[in-house]
Amino acid sequence: MKARAFIAITACKLTHWLLRVMGRGATQLPGRVANKIYPDLLGYLARDVRTIIVTGTNGKTTTSRILEETLREAGISFFENKSGANLLNGITAIFIENCSATGRPKKKTALIESDEAAFKKVGKYTDPELVLVTNVFRDQLDRYGEVTHTLNNIKIGIQNSPHAVVCLNADCSLTASLRDEIGNKVIFYGVNEPIYKHRVREESDAPYCIRCKHEYEYEYITYGHLGKYHCPNCGYSRPDPEVAVSRVFISDADHSEIEIEAAGEKFKALINLPGGYNIYNGISAVAVAYALGLDVRIAVGALSSFECGFGRMEKFMLGDAAARMILIKNPAGCNQVLNFLSNISEESIFVVCLNDNYADGRDISWIWDVDFEVLAGLQDRLSLIYLSGIRADEIAMRFKYAGIDPAKIKVQKDYGKLVDAISSQKKAVYIMPTYTAMMDLRALISKRFGYKNFWE
Amino acid sequence: MSDYSLNLCHLYPDVLNLYGDTGNIICLKNRMEWRGIHCEVSNLSVGDELHAGDHDFFFIGGGQDFEQEVLLKDADENKKDDILAAIDDEKVFLAICGGYQILGEYYKTWDGKQYDFLGALDLYTVGSETRMIGNYMYTCDALDGDKIVGFENHSGKTYLGEKCVPIGKVLNGSGNNGEDGTEGCHYKNVFGCYTHGPCLPKNPAFCDMLIETALRRKYGDSISLADFPELDDTFEKNAHEYMTARLSKTNADDPSR
Ligand SMILES: [Zn+2]
């Protein structure tokens, strides 16, 4: 088996090198090559690595970035999958990068963001020490069918990870229900009070009890279907979280100020990113630190100091325009972005780039489940909306039906011309691309403005 | 403002709300109001009683299997008789995916369990283990063969009986069952189909035909949408034409269609 591992590792490294030489940032191919040669390769490479897995629909990347900061502060040497390569092949390639030609790991801890469906295998091969489940929302339904299917994938993944301590979001009725299906030690985290005074109109992704199908009652909702729920019929209810946001003092367009309660102690914390969903990203990272036995203060400190993740409110200059890039991929996440955007006060340009490649989700129907109507009330601050990507026509039409003045809706499918148009205006720009649109746009922007390539 | 108004009933909006189906309501309401036709939307869900006489137009979307079970009992107890009466009374229905199946006779799962549905339409659905998924395109007989485009995503195969006809012929994709080349069902003024996307915004002619049908039923056959202000459908046409062009170039079995 060792010879085969050697060949697979070499082939992967070679492919990776070739792609780099050609100036390409493909994240799937090297791992695919290796897995073709040696299907159990990841299991072989992960045997001496302590793996932390982050999975769930929303918040994986930002949470991983906070954890990265936490691990670094805690003095733990680790490697991670950084460029959103969260499927089996991408994760395998990251493990290969971390090992010698014979498969010996250079660093002994791995922080791995895993796609929910891929987690079934990733869990099995890596035998993780810790699994964090952020939440379960509707996402790219064409691939998974429905949320209960996603939940089932995560369940199997955890069942394939018998040694892992599992951190579950108590506020997500779907995620929290996993406790009854698994034999692992579970640590719940959650938010103990509402976050927003006003929220966008959004449908719940889980209005009915996962156990008995009776409608839930809520003491409060933080966003989407997250909150303090209970089922009046069978008694299923939100478990008390061991690691919690006990107070939300401020949550505005720039940051949140909160109090965290863990291990019987209270900590004041500042989250350096806007939006209620980032409060969840923060508390889930604290829960992981707590579960790993790290000093919780280190994680709390990381919340205020970490830098924005890839496409998660990243800031950069496009000529004269101050741009922020915010990845969109499903209605719950996109509605949270709108919760944030509806608080902006300066005149801004919005850009949405909608692709329907496999990694974006083939079905773009979800754009109609997003409350873009809320933008109609902001039109005095919205100077223009540019729509781009493969399905630009469809998202342009969506904005028209959301009540935006058609004169403000500009379709520009050519990214070069799009970037020209934006960078010549001295305005705040919010760019919301789907995954592959973000990759294409990033490539063009790095070339044009000299930002470093994303795979570095 | 004209004196025309239509009351739109959205059935189970909080349960059957997958794949952007709510976009059909957004589309109907806007296209009526842009023309000065008043549009009132009532949301009726589990526990609410339906009074068919209050509404001119009914919409039912698709849902997750898990949630569909929740409402079957309610539909049977609180809404079935009125739905049947409204269909008989030639009210306009648009039913998508799960909503379409529920109007049929029954659903048989692939492992043989049978769920009885409302029996309003002469059709039944059989579950299969493969999903029929992707952008697709079909003709619409009620629009003289014009094309409808959308996104289908279903594992149920629907078979029509003799009392209803399909909406049209599948040009690219699976449609009702992936076997007989038909898509959707048309019976009286009921249209059922698998078209998510959602269905109406990028098929404005289909949307307008439904509105006109409801207006004629209520105000008489002499009424025509052509007498109302003309709408600028540039965005709609671009979205429609992009997808018809793309599907004309791809094979039905191309996973990227
Ligand atoms: Zn219950």
XYZ file of C-alpha atoms and ligand atoms in Angstrom:
714
model
C 0.000 0.000 0.000
C 2.883 2.323 0.765
C 4.148 2.324 -2.803
C 0.699 3.209 -4.033
C 0.433 6.055 -1.529
C 3.777 7.329 -2.714
C 2.649 7.326 -6.342
C -0.649 9.015 -5.464
C 1.087 11.668 -3.391
C 3.653 12.344 -6.081
C 0.988 12.564 -8.787
C -0.987 15.022 -6.668
C 2.009 17.207 -5.935
C 2.995 17.159 -9.579
C -0.492 18.134 -10.754
C -0.566 20.898 -8.187
C 2.802 22.196 -9.336
C 1.753 22.040 -12.997
C -1.402 24.011 -12.295
C 0.607 26.629 -10.442
C 3.090 26.916 -13.275
C 0.182 27.426 -15.666
C -1.145 30.105 -13.333
C -4.305 28.235 -12.505
C -5.938 28.001 -9.111
C -7.891 24.763 -9.509
C -8.537 23.223 -6.131
C -10.147 19.904 -7.133
C -7.882 18.357 -9.755
C -4.749 17.392 -7.744
C -6.864 15.609 -5.116
C -8.931 13.908 -7.787
C -5.815 12.545 -9.396
C -4.575 11.204 -6.046
C -7.910 9.649 -5.057
C -8.111 7.916 -8.439
C -4.794 6.233 -7.760
C -5.421 5.447 -4.083
C -9.045 5.773 -2.939
C -8.275 5.424 0.801
C -5.436 7.894 0.653
C -7.006 10.407 3.024
C -7.391 7.745 5.702
C -3.721 6.862 5.320
C -2.578 10.485 5.518
C -4.843 11.435 8.435
C -3.887 8.512 10.656
C -1.501 10.577 12.804
C -3.315 13.898 12.472
C -5.698 15.356 15.014
C -8.535 16.687 12.874
C -11.107 19.362 13.656
C -14.002 19.407 11.215
C -16.353 22.319 10.644
C -19.509 21.471 8.727
C -23.086 22.770 8.351
C -24.863 24.957 5.798
C -23.802 28.497 6.677
C -20.837 30.028 8.485
C -18.245 27.302 7.874
C -15.616 29.579 6.399
C -15.877 32.509 8.792
C -15.978 30.175 11.783
C -12.881 28.394 10.469
C -11.098 31.748 10.162
C -11.895 32.585 13.794
C -10.714 29.124 14.832
C -7.550 29.578 12.813
C -6.802 32.746 14.797
C -7.628 30.910 18.021
C -5.339 27.959 17.280
C -2.535 30.280 16.270
C -2.908 32.292 19.494
C -2.949 29.054 21.449
C 0.388 28.109 19.894
C -0.914 25.069 18.056
C 0.776 24.261 14.776
C -1.875 23.296 12.249
C -2.785 23.215 8.586
C -6.132 23.944 6.963
C -8.095 24.014 3.730
C -8.269 27.695 3.026
C -9.621 28.327 -0.447
C -13.075 26.896 -0.010
C -11.837 23.489 -1.167
C -14.217 21.598 1.059
C -15.014 18.470 -0.938
C -13.191 15.149 -0.573
C -10.663 15.801 -3.345
C -9.779 19.262 -2.114
C -9.377 18.047 1.465
C -7.215 15.130 0.325
C -4.980 17.545 -1.563
C -4.532 19.666 1.576
C -3.437 16.602 3.556
C -1.016 15.716 0.768
C 0.443 19.205 0.837
C 1.067 18.722 4.547
C 2.985 15.479 4.192
C 6.362 14.236 3.086
C 6.770 12.100 -0.029
C 6.179 8.963 2.061
C 3.043 10.331 3.723
C 4.425 11.483 7.054
C 2.514 14.570 8.316
C 4.496 17.771 8.883
C 1.900 19.359 11.152
C -0.169 17.262 13.535
C -3.405 19.262 13.696
C -5.815 19.875 10.817
C -8.604 22.442 10.722
C -10.932 21.249 7.997
C -14.020 22.872 6.583
C -16.153 20.128 5.044
C -19.123 20.225 2.739
C -22.064 18.450 4.420
C -22.353 15.654 1.860
C -18.577 15.183 1.658
C -18.454 14.951 5.468
C -19.746 11.363 5.351
C -16.440 10.241 3.833
C -14.221 12.945 5.312
C -15.389 11.931 8.801
C -14.771 8.270 8.111
C -11.238 8.755 6.782
C -9.993 11.375 9.225
C -11.538 9.991 12.440
C -11.800 13.552 13.817
C -11.294 14.640 17.386
C -13.872 17.367 17.104
C -16.830 18.102 14.838
C -18.631 21.437 14.765
C -22.048 21.625 13.117
C -22.937 25.278 12.464
C -26.551 24.962 11.329
C -28.760 23.372 8.688
C -30.545 25.594 6.195
C -31.867 25.074 2.707
C -28.943 25.245 0.379
C -28.428 24.261 -3.222
C -31.431 21.996 -3.026
C -30.908 20.641 -6.468
C -27.991 18.689 -5.062
C -29.315 17.571 -1.689
C -33.061 17.310 -2.163
C -34.142 18.748 1.147
C -32.927 19.878 4.548
C -33.692 16.549 6.188
C -31.416 14.981 3.583
C -28.602 17.381 4.522
C -29.237 16.603 8.170
C -28.999 12.916 7.388
C -25.646 13.399 5.648
C -24.294 15.135 8.738
C -25.687 12.392 10.965
C -23.899 9.707 8.966
C -20.726 11.795 9.030
C -20.839 11.975 12.828
C -21.684 8.288 13.101
C -18.547 7.711 11.035
C -16.604 9.822 13.568
C -17.122 7.817 16.777
C -14.264 9.446 18.700
C -15.265 13.041 18.076
C -16.656 15.501 20.571
C -19.509 17.194 18.729
C -20.462 20.872 19.076
C -24.068 21.468 18.050
C -26.060 24.651 17.568
C -28.814 24.450 20.211
C -30.815 27.175 18.441
C -31.196 25.172 15.229
C -33.930 22.617 15.830
C -32.566 20.447 13.031
C -28.949 20.479 14.190
C -29.814 19.997 17.874
C -31.920 16.927 17.040
C -28.705 15.117 16.038
C -27.957 14.496 19.704
C -30.453 11.639 19.844
C -28.962 9.961 16.799
C -25.343 9.824 17.887
C -23.382 8.311 20.741
C -20.778 11.074 20.875
C -20.172 13.545 23.637
C -22.154 16.678 22.723
C -21.580 20.320 23.640
C -24.391 22.717 22.792
C -23.886 26.388 22.041
C -26.473 29.085 21.360
C -27.684 32.647 21.710
C -29.830 33.285 24.779
C -31.719 36.331 23.564
C -32.981 37.901 20.320
C -30.449 39.756 18.143
C -32.473 42.009 15.838
C -35.271 44.400 16.628
C -36.458 44.195 13.025
C -35.761 41.314 10.694
C -36.345 40.815 6.953
C -39.352 38.786 5.917
C -38.165 35.212 5.628
C -39.684 31.780 5.600
C -38.674 29.314 8.261
C -36.725 26.369 6.856
C -38.024 24.165 9.681
C -41.445 25.237 10.974
C -42.509 21.732 11.985
C -41.165 19.485 14.716
C -38.452 17.165 13.424
C -39.761 14.460 15.742
C -43.553 14.655 15.493
C -44.288 17.238 12.752
C -46.317 19.495 15.032
C -45.705 23.241 14.617
C -43.038 24.679 16.918
C -43.663 27.548 19.277
C -40.909 30.125 19.786
C -40.038 32.235 22.785
C -37.824 34.264 20.433
C -36.234 33.959 16.994
C -32.714 35.185 16.304
C -32.966 34.707 12.525
C -34.376 32.184 10.073
C -35.581 29.189 12.087
C -32.952 29.726 14.807
C -34.126 30.631 18.291
C -35.722 29.257 21.405
C -38.230 26.723 20.099
C -40.301 24.043 21.691
C -42.823 21.550 20.416
C -46.076 21.710 22.396
C -46.994 18.228 21.221
C -44.000 15.993 21.985
C -41.952 18.289 24.190
C -38.852 18.445 21.990
C -37.218 21.755 22.836
C -34.037 23.771 22.562
C -31.443 22.283 24.878
C -29.739 24.645 27.332
C -26.418 25.604 25.798
C -23.230 25.020 27.721
C -21.481 27.800 25.802
C -23.760 30.753 25.138
C -24.101 34.344 24.102
C -25.844 35.506 27.265
C -26.371 39.111 26.186
C -26.400 41.026 22.896
C -25.618 44.651 23.722
C -25.135 46.042 20.222
C -25.387 44.504 16.758
C -24.959 47.116 14.033
C -23.590 47.551 10.502
C -19.965 47.201 11.625
C -19.761 44.948 14.648
C -21.509 43.327 17.598
C -20.861 43.622 21.306
C -21.893 40.623 23.332
C -21.431 38.768 26.580
C -20.366 35.138 26.445
C -20.977 32.613 29.167
C -18.873 29.466 29.261
C -17.543 27.202 31.999
C -19.402 29.267 34.607
C -17.603 32.463 33.611
C -18.776 35.538 31.735
C -16.703 37.364 29.134
C -17.409 40.603 27.269
C -16.644 40.163 23.578
C -16.524 42.240 20.446
C -17.217 40.631 17.099
C -15.430 42.474 14.374
C -17.990 41.652 11.669
C -21.560 42.831 11.188
C -24.691 40.718 11.355
C -26.346 38.217 13.631
C -24.950 35.289 11.686
C -21.458 36.380 12.706
C -22.514 36.241 16.344
C -23.256 32.578 15.693
C -19.939 32.114 13.917
C -18.249 33.620 16.957
C -20.004 31.570 19.604
C -19.541 28.329 17.659
C -15.798 29.001 17.521
C -15.754 29.639 21.266
C -17.595 26.338 21.767
C -14.900 24.521 19.791
C -12.136 26.112 21.858
C -14.003 25.115 25.004
C -14.486 21.552 23.749
C -10.803 21.270 22.852
C -9.907 22.320 26.388
C -8.270 25.564 25.248
C -8.480 28.747 27.302
C -11.812 30.280 26.305
C -10.277 33.768 26.646
C -8.087 33.074 23.629
C -11.133 32.359 21.466
C -12.939 35.423 22.831
C -9.905 37.520 21.941
C -9.808 36.052 18.440
C -13.345 37.273 17.779
C -12.275 40.886 17.796
C -8.976 40.492 15.986
C -9.432 38.033 13.137
C -9.461 39.131 9.492
C -12.344 38.614 7.138
C -12.435 35.311 5.350
C -12.452 34.707 1.666
C -15.474 36.512 0.224
C -16.915 37.133 3.667
C -17.149 40.904 3.836
C -13.594 41.225 2.557
C -12.670 44.853 1.996
C -10.526 46.070 -0.897
C -10.167 49.077 -3.191
C -11.289 48.877 -6.813
C -9.797 52.050 -8.216
C -11.768 54.803 -6.521
C -14.419 52.494 -5.130
C -14.271 50.945 -1.655
C -15.562 47.432 -2.222
C -16.738 44.649 0.011
C -17.149 41.129 -1.329
C -19.857 38.990 0.246
C -20.397 35.453 -1.041
C -24.051 34.494 -1.453
C -25.267 30.939 -1.848
C -28.674 30.389 -0.296
C -31.720 32.333 0.895
C -30.929 32.280 4.626
C -27.384 33.562 4.116
C -28.476 36.125 1.555
C -31.255 37.413 3.822
C -28.680 37.922 6.569
C -26.582 39.968 4.147
C -29.666 42.082 3.459
C -30.286 42.505 7.184
C -26.836 44.038 7.263
C -27.150 46.070 4.056
C -30.429 47.621 5.110
C -28.437 49.407 7.819
C -25.976 51.173 5.506
C -26.218 54.951 5.452
C -23.902 55.994 2.582
C -24.802 56.021 -1.095
C -23.780 52.666 -2.533
C -23.607 50.509 -5.609
C -24.754 46.905 -5.383
C -23.463 44.176 -7.628
C -24.886 40.672 -7.817
C -23.112 38.047 -9.924
C -25.238 34.950 -10.329
C -23.773 31.795 -11.823
C -25.433 28.396 -12.027
C -22.449 26.094 -12.334
C -22.400 22.968 -10.176
C -20.514 24.633 -7.310
C -23.022 27.496 -7.242
C -26.039 25.219 -7.286
C -27.680 24.543 -10.650
C -31.043 25.801 -9.482
C -31.225 29.552 -8.964
C -34.890 29.570 -7.896
C -33.823 30.545 -4.379
C -33.303 34.166 -5.424
C -37.094 34.462 -5.229
C -37.034 33.351 -1.593
C -34.758 36.242 -0.688
C -36.440 39.396 0.548
C -34.869 41.720 -2.053
C -38.056 43.752 -1.642
C -36.400 45.287 1.417
C -34.022 47.094 -0.988
C -36.920 48.949 -2.595
C -37.094 50.993 0.596
C -33.395 51.930 0.314
C -33.487 53.316 -3.204
C -32.374 56.781 -2.118
C -29.063 55.241 -0.988
C -28.806 52.800 -3.859
C -27.396 54.557 -6.875
C -27.147 51.564 -9.188
C -27.457 47.792 -9.203
C -25.237 45.872 -11.604
C -26.154 42.302 -12.446
C -23.641 39.931 -13.906
C -22.816 36.246 -14.195
C -24.342 33.495 -16.317
C -27.852 34.163 -15.000
C -27.654 37.950 -14.940
C -30.935 38.273 -16.845
C -32.816 36.325 -14.217
C -31.476 38.232 -11.221
C -32.086 41.535 -13.057
C -35.700 40.486 -13.480
C -35.850 39.551 -9.795
C -34.816 43.097 -8.833
C -37.463 44.558 -11.118
C -40.118 42.445 -9.403
C -38.717 43.471 -6.020
C -39.838 46.991 -6.816
C -36.496 48.540 -7.805
C -36.679 51.279 -10.436
C -35.745 49.495 -13.720
C -33.586 52.510 -14.668
C -31.241 51.578 -11.812
C -30.909 47.962 -12.944
C -27.933 47.426 -15.262
C -27.043 44.063 -16.802
C -23.318 43.753 -17.550
C -22.239 40.202 -18.288
C -18.669 41.155 -19.164
C -16.636 41.211 -15.939
C -13.996 43.489 -17.437
C -16.546 46.131 -18.338
C -18.249 45.603 -14.998
C -15.058 46.288 -13.073
C -14.369 49.336 -15.295
C -17.804 50.737 -14.530
C -17.490 50.219 -10.774
C -13.909 51.363 -10.312
C -14.494 54.691 -12.000
C -17.102 55.724 -9.440
C -16.114 56.987 -6.031
C -18.708 55.059 -4.072
C -19.131 52.228 -1.624
C -19.640 48.992 -3.527
C -21.102 45.761 -2.226
C -20.385 42.822 -4.483
C -22.451 39.701 -3.945
C -21.266 36.825 -6.147
C -22.092 33.137 -6.053
C -19.109 30.827 -5.657
C -17.794 30.389 -9.200
C -18.675 33.981 -10.052
C -16.512 35.028 -7.113
C -13.623 32.907 -8.420
C -13.841 34.477 -11.884
C -14.199 37.966 -10.504
C -11.332 37.474 -8.075
C -9.056 36.302 -10.839
C -9.829 39.387 -12.885
C -9.494 41.763 -9.928
C -6.155 40.269 -8.817
C -4.839 40.645 -12.336
C -6.097 44.182 -12.736
C -5.369 45.598 -9.298
C -2.529 43.382 -8.121
C -4.257 41.664 -5.231
C -2.612 38.378 -4.432
C -4.004 35.245 -5.979
C -6.574 33.560 -3.823
C -4.883 30.166 -3.600
C -1.827 31.632 -1.946
C -57.200 52.280 -11.313
C -59.632 50.108 -13.182
C -62.586 48.492 -11.471
C -61.150 45.055 -11.941
C -59.848 43.019 -9.091
C -58.840 39.415 -8.523
C -58.508 37.641 -5.207
C -55.553 35.329 -5.121
C -55.473 32.466 -2.651
C -52.027 31.138 -1.766
C -52.515 27.719 -0.214
C -50.024 26.587 2.446
C -47.470 29.362 1.783
C -45.518 28.489 4.939
C -45.300 24.786 4.109
C -45.222 24.556 0.333
C -42.619 27.212 -0.344
C -39.659 25.447 -1.902
C -37.568 26.483 -4.871
C -38.801 30.036 -5.107
C -42.402 29.071 -5.903
C -43.510 32.173 -3.997
C -42.033 34.121 -6.917
C -45.205 33.195 -8.812
C -47.275 35.204 -6.355
C -44.845 38.136 -6.621
C -45.150 37.905 -10.394
C -48.947 37.624 -10.558
C -49.500 40.476 -8.142
C -47.086 42.824 -9.921
C -48.336 42.054 -13.417
C -51.899 42.740 -12.301
C -51.086 45.918 -10.426
C -48.885 47.328 -13.198
C -52.035 47.144 -15.324
C -54.238 48.688 -12.679
C -55.966 45.435 -11.749
C -56.371 45.206 -8.012
C -54.910 42.036 -6.519
C -55.599 40.817 -3.030
C -53.521 37.875 -1.759
C -54.850 35.645 1.031
C -52.553 33.150 2.674
C -54.314 30.020 3.905
C -52.415 27.363 5.799
C -52.863 24.455 8.189
C -55.930 24.990 10.349
C -57.472 27.720 8.152
C -60.822 27.058 6.513
C -61.085 27.634 2.804
C -64.114 29.416 1.365
C -63.689 28.908 -2.332
C -66.208 31.610 -3.185
C -63.899 34.292 -1.799
C -61.157 33.682 -4.358
C -60.677 33.848 -8.136
C -57.256 32.303 -8.424
C -55.534 29.579 -6.428
C -51.845 28.861 -6.151
C -50.208 25.800 -4.582
C -46.427 25.380 -4.535
C -44.084 22.504 -3.854
C -42.585 21.433 -0.551
C -40.286 18.967 1.091
C -41.637 15.472 1.545
C -41.280 15.888 5.279
C -43.580 18.904 5.279
C -46.042 17.607 2.730
C -47.169 14.931 5.152
C -48.055 17.651 7.644
C -50.674 19.163 5.420
C -52.335 16.121 3.850
C -54.600 15.628 6.831
C -55.458 19.312 6.923
C -56.204 19.453 3.199
C -58.523 16.502 3.522
C -60.384 17.888 6.527
C -60.469 21.623 5.893
C -60.086 22.310 2.205
C -60.852 19.408 -0.078
C -64.560 20.076 -0.740
C -63.975 23.727 -1.511
C -61.047 22.971 -3.787
C -63.178 20.496 -5.756
C -66.033 23.012 -5.947
C -63.710 25.796 -7.110
C -62.259 23.622 -9.862
C -65.749 22.666 -10.999
C -66.647 26.344 -10.994
C -63.785 26.927 -13.477
C -61.675 28.992 -11.155
C -58.031 29.305 -12.158
C -55.474 27.095 -10.422
C -51.742 26.967 -10.760
C -50.181 24.048 -8.896
C -46.468 23.292 -8.910
C -44.668 20.035 -8.142
C -45.881 18.839 -4.727
C -49.007 20.977 -5.081
C -49.617 19.457 -8.513
C -49.248 15.913 -7.196
C -51.598 16.585 -4.254
C -54.427 17.535 -6.634
C -54.131 14.071 -8.178
C -55.541 10.743 -7.032
C -52.666 9.289 -5.092
C -48.932 9.012 -4.603
C -47.264 5.648 -4.436
C -43.750 5.576 -2.983
C -41.124 3.512 -4.741
C -41.348 0.907 -1.969
C -45.088 0.527 -2.427
C -46.713 2.730 0.248
C -49.745 4.592 -1.062
C -50.933 8.021 0.075
C -54.390 9.102 -1.065
C -54.486 12.643 -2.354
C -57.375 15.027 -3.115
C -58.532 13.348 -6.328
C -59.347 16.638 -8.032
C -57.394 15.676 -11.144
C -57.344 12.397 -13.051
C -53.678 11.647 -12.508
C -51.441 9.768 -10.110
C -47.797 9.863 -9.146
C -45.311 7.095 -8.498
C -42.094 7.742 -6.624
C -38.849 6.684 -8.218
C -35.340 6.456 -6.868
C -33.879 8.764 -9.467
C -34.418 12.499 -9.440
C -35.445 14.308 -12.576
C -33.517 17.483 -12.228
C -32.361 20.412 -14.327
C -33.468 23.258 -16.516
C -36.092 22.100 -18.977
C -38.384 23.349 -21.708
C -41.755 22.364 -23.086
C -44.481 23.640 -25.356
C -47.753 25.047 -24.087
C -50.824 24.118 -26.151
C -52.865 26.870 -24.496
C -50.308 29.358 -25.850
C -50.395 27.942 -29.386
C -47.229 25.962 -28.794
C -45.121 28.738 -27.269
C -42.316 27.530 -25.042
C -42.219 27.435 -21.256
C -38.850 27.191 -19.484
C -38.055 26.402 -15.891
C -36.241 24.114 -13.509
C -37.655 20.700 -12.672
C -36.645 18.805 -9.550
C -38.764 15.808 -8.668
C -38.512 12.094 -8.071
C -42.246 11.497 -8.537
C -43.403 10.322 -11.953
C -46.838 11.585 -12.831
C -49.170 9.797 -15.235
C -52.290 11.443 -16.641
C -55.677 9.734 -16.997
C -58.176 10.345 -19.782
C -60.002 13.239 -18.182
C -57.163 15.702 -18.495
C -54.579 16.700 -21.094
C -50.942 17.682 -20.683
C -49.934 21.343 -20.863
C -47.673 20.423 -23.711
C -44.794 18.422 -25.073
C -41.359 18.224 -23.501
C -38.626 19.636 -25.742
C -35.717 19.149 -23.347
C -35.838 17.499 -19.928
C -38.111 14.932 -18.268
C -41.515 16.498 -17.639
C -44.293 14.430 -16.061
C -42.459 11.136 -15.975
C -39.522 11.165 -18.357
C -41.263 8.498 -20.448
C -44.222 9.750 -22.457
C -42.868 13.170 -23.457
C -45.627 15.106 -21.734
C -45.399 17.842 -19.152
C -48.056 19.117 -16.804
C -51.769 18.742 -16.722
C -54.565 20.996 -17.976
C -58.127 20.403 -16.806
C -60.806 23.102 -16.982
C -58.835 26.125 -15.731
C -56.417 24.106 -13.640
C -52.753 24.046 -14.668
C -50.380 21.734 -12.834
C -46.713 21.279 -13.681
C -43.228 20.643 -12.316
C -41.907 24.063 -13.245
C -39.884 25.725 -10.513
C -37.629 28.606 -11.251
C -40.234 29.990 -10.468
C -42.558 29.273 -13.345
C -44.259 32.578 -14.125
C -41.708 35.427 -14.139
C -39.671 34.180 -17.072
C -42.750 32.919 -18.890
C -44.773 36.144 -18.904
C -47.109 34.961 -21.661
C -48.137 32.015 -19.484
C -48.665 34.334 -16.524
C -50.780 36.731 -18.581
C -52.855 33.909 -20.036
C -53.728 32.792 -16.481
C -54.622 36.339 -15.432
C -56.772 36.813 -18.516
C -58.526 33.505 -17.933
C -59.391 34.535 -14.387
C -60.595 37.960 -15.537
C -62.816 36.437 -18.244
C -64.302 33.981 -15.841
C -65.199 36.827 -13.493
C -66.057 39.668 -15.877
C -67.044 37.997 -19.129
C -65.379 36.770 -22.322
C -65.122 40.156 -23.958
C -62.365 41.269 -21.647
C -58.822 41.171 -22.991
C -55.469 42.062 -21.455
C -54.705 43.862 -24.700
C -57.110 46.568 -23.517
C -54.925 47.264 -20.492
C -51.665 49.253 -20.466
C -48.870 47.405 -22.235
C -45.996 46.237 -20.028
C -42.308 46.535 -20.813
C -41.187 42.912 -20.715
C -37.537 43.434 -21.655
C -36.134 41.756 -18.550
C -38.641 38.902 -18.753
C -37.948 38.295 -22.449
C -34.181 38.310 -21.902
C -34.462 35.729 -19.117
C -36.810 33.584 -21.207
C -34.750 33.784 -24.364
C -31.482 33.107 -22.583
C -32.839 29.785 -21.324
C -34.599 28.710 -24.539
C -31.377 29.395 -26.455
C -29.270 27.511 -23.929
C -31.604 24.506 -23.897
C -31.849 24.433 -27.679
C -28.095 23.877 -27.747
C -27.865 21.164 -25.064
C -28.894 17.545 -25.028
C -31.540 16.374 -22.587
C -29.050 14.064 -20.882
C -26.404 16.771 -20.492
C -26.008 17.224 -16.738
C -25.159 20.886 -17.224
C -28.404 21.740 -19.035
Zn -42.801 17.409 18.453
